[in-house]
PDB file of C-alpha atoms in Angstrom:
ATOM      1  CA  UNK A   5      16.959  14.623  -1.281  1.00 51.00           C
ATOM      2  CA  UNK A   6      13.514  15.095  -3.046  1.00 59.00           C
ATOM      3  CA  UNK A   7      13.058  11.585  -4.554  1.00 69.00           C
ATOM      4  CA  UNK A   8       9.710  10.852  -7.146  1.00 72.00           C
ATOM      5  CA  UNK A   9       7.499   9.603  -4.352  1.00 82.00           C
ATOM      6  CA  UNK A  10       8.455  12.680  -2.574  1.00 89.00           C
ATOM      7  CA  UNK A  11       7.609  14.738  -5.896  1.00 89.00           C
ATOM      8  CA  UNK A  12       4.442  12.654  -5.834  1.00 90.00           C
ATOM      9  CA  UNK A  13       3.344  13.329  -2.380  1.00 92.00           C
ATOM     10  CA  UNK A  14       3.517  16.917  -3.400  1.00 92.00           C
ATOM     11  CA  UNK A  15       1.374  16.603  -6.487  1.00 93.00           C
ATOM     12  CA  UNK A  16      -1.360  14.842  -4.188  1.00 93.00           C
ATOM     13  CA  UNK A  17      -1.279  17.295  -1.956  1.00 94.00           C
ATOM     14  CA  UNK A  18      -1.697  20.653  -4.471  1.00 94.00           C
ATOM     15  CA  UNK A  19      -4.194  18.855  -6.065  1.00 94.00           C
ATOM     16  CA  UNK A  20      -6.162  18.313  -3.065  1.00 95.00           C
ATOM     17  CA  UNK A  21      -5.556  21.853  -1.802  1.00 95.00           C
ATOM     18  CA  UNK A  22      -6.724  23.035  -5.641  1.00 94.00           C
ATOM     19  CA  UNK A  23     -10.073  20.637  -5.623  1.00 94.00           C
ATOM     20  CA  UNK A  24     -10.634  22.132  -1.662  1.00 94.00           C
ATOM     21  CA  UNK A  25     -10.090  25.760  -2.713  1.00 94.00           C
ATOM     22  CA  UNK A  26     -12.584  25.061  -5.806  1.00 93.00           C
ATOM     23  CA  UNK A  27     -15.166  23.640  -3.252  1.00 93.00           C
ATOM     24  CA  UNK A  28     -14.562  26.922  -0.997  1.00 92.00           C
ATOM     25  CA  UNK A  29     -14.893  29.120  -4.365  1.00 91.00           C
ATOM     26  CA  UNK A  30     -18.264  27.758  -5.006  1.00 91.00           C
ATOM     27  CA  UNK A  31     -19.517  27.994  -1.968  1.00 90.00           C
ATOM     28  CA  UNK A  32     -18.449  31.782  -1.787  1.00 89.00           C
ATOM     29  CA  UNK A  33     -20.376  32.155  -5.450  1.00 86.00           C
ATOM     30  CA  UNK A  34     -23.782  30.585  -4.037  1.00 85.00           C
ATOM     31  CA  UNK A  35     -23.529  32.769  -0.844  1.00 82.00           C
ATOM     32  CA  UNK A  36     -23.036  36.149  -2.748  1.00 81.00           C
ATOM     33  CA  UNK A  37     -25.452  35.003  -5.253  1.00 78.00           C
ATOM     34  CA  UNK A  38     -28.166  33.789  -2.932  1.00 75.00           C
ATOM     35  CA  UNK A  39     -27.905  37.626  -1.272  1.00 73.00           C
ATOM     36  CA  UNK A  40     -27.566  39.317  -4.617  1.00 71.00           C
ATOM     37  CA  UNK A  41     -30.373  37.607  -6.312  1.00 67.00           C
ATOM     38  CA  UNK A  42     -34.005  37.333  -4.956  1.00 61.00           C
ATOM     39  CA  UNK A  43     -35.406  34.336  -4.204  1.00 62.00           C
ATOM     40  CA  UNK A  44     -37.897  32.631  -6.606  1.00 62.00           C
ATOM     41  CA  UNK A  45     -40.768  32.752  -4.480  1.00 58.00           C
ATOM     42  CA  UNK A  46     -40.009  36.666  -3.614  1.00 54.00           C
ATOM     43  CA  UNK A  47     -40.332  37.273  -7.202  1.00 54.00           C
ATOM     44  CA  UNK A  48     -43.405  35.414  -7.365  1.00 60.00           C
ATOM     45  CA  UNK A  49     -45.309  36.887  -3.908  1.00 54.00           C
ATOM     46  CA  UNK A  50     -45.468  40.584  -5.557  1.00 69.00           C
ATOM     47  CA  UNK A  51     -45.987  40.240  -8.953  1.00 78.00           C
ATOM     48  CA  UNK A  52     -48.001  43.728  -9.241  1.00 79.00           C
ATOM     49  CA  UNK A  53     -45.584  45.575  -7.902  1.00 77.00           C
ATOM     50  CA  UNK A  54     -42.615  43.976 -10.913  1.00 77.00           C
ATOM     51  CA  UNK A  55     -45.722  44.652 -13.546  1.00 83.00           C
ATOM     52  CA  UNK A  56     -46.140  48.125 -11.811  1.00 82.00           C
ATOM     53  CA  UNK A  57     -42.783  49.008 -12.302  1.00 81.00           C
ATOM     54  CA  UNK A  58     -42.231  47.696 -15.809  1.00 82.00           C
ATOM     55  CA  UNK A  59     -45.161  49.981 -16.952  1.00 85.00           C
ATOM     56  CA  UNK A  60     -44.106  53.406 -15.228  1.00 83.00           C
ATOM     57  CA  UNK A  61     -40.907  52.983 -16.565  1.00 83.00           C
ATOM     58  CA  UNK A  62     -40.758  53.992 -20.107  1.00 86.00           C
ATOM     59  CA  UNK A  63     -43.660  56.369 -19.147  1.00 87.00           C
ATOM     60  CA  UNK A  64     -41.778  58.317 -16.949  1.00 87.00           C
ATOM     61  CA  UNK A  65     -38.221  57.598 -17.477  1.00 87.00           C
ATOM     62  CA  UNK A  66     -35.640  55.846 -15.442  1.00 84.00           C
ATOM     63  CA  UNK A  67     -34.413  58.925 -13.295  1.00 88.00           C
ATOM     64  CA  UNK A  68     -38.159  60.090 -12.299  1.00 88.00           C
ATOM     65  CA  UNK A  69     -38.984  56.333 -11.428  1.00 86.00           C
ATOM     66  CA  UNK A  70     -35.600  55.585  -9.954  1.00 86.00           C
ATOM     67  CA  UNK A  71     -36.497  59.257  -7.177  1.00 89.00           C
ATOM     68  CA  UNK A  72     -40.073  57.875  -6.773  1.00 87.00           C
ATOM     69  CA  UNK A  73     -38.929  54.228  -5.805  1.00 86.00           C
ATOM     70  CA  UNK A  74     -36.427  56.047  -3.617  1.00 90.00           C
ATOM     71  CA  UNK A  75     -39.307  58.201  -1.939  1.00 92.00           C
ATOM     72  CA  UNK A  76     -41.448  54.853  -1.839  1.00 88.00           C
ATOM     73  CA  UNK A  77     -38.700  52.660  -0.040  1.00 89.00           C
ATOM     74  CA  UNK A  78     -37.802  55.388   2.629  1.00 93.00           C
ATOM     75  CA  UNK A  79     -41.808  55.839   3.084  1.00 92.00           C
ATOM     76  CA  UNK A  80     -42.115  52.063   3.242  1.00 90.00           C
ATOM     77  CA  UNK A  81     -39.002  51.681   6.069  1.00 91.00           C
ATOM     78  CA  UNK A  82     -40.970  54.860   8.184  1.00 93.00           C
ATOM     79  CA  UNK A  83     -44.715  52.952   7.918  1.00 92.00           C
ATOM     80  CA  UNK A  84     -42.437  49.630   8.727  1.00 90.00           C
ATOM     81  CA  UNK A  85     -40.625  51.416  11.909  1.00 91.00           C
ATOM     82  CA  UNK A  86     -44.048  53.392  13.024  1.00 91.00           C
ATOM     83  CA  UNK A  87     -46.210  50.154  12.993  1.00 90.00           C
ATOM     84  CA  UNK A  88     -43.305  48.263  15.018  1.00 89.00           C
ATOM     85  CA  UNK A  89     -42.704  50.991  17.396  1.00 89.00           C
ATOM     86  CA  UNK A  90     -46.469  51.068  17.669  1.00 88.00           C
ATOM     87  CA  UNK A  91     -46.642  47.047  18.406  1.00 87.00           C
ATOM     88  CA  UNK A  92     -43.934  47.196  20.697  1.00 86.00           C
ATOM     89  CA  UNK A  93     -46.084  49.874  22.713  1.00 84.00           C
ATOM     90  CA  UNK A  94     -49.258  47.498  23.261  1.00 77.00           C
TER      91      UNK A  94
END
């Protein structure tokens, strides 16, 4: 029947599966957290634009500034998509 080394071989191996599903956890955590968060060199390449914001905020509120970032973005993505379409073309 189940002796104690078999009752030890057990242990070993939940403990091992444990410590490999804690590796496999963090490793999950830095991948959703490395595509969550920016990058600290994005943050620093456009510091204007952070300042920018942080200044038009309380000035105009957070639902006028959260439309106009909205109309910026899908402006940005058109000039991004026009410029492209118009590199692809030369």
């Amino acid at each position: 029947m189940s002796g104690p080394s078999t009752l030890e071989d057990r242990r070993t191996r939940l403990v091992a599966a444990c410590d490999l599903e804690r590796v496999n956890l963090r490793l999950a955590w830095q991948d959703v957290r490395g595509a969550v968060a920016p990058e600290v060199g994005a943050r620093r390449a456009r510091p204007w634009v952070l300042r920018t914001i942080g200044y038009a905020l309380p000035l105009i509120g957070y639902r006028r500034m959260g439309t106009a970032l909205r109309f910026a973005a899908v402006g940005l993505a058109v000039w991004r998509a026009v410029s492209s379409w118009r590199a692809r073309q030369r």
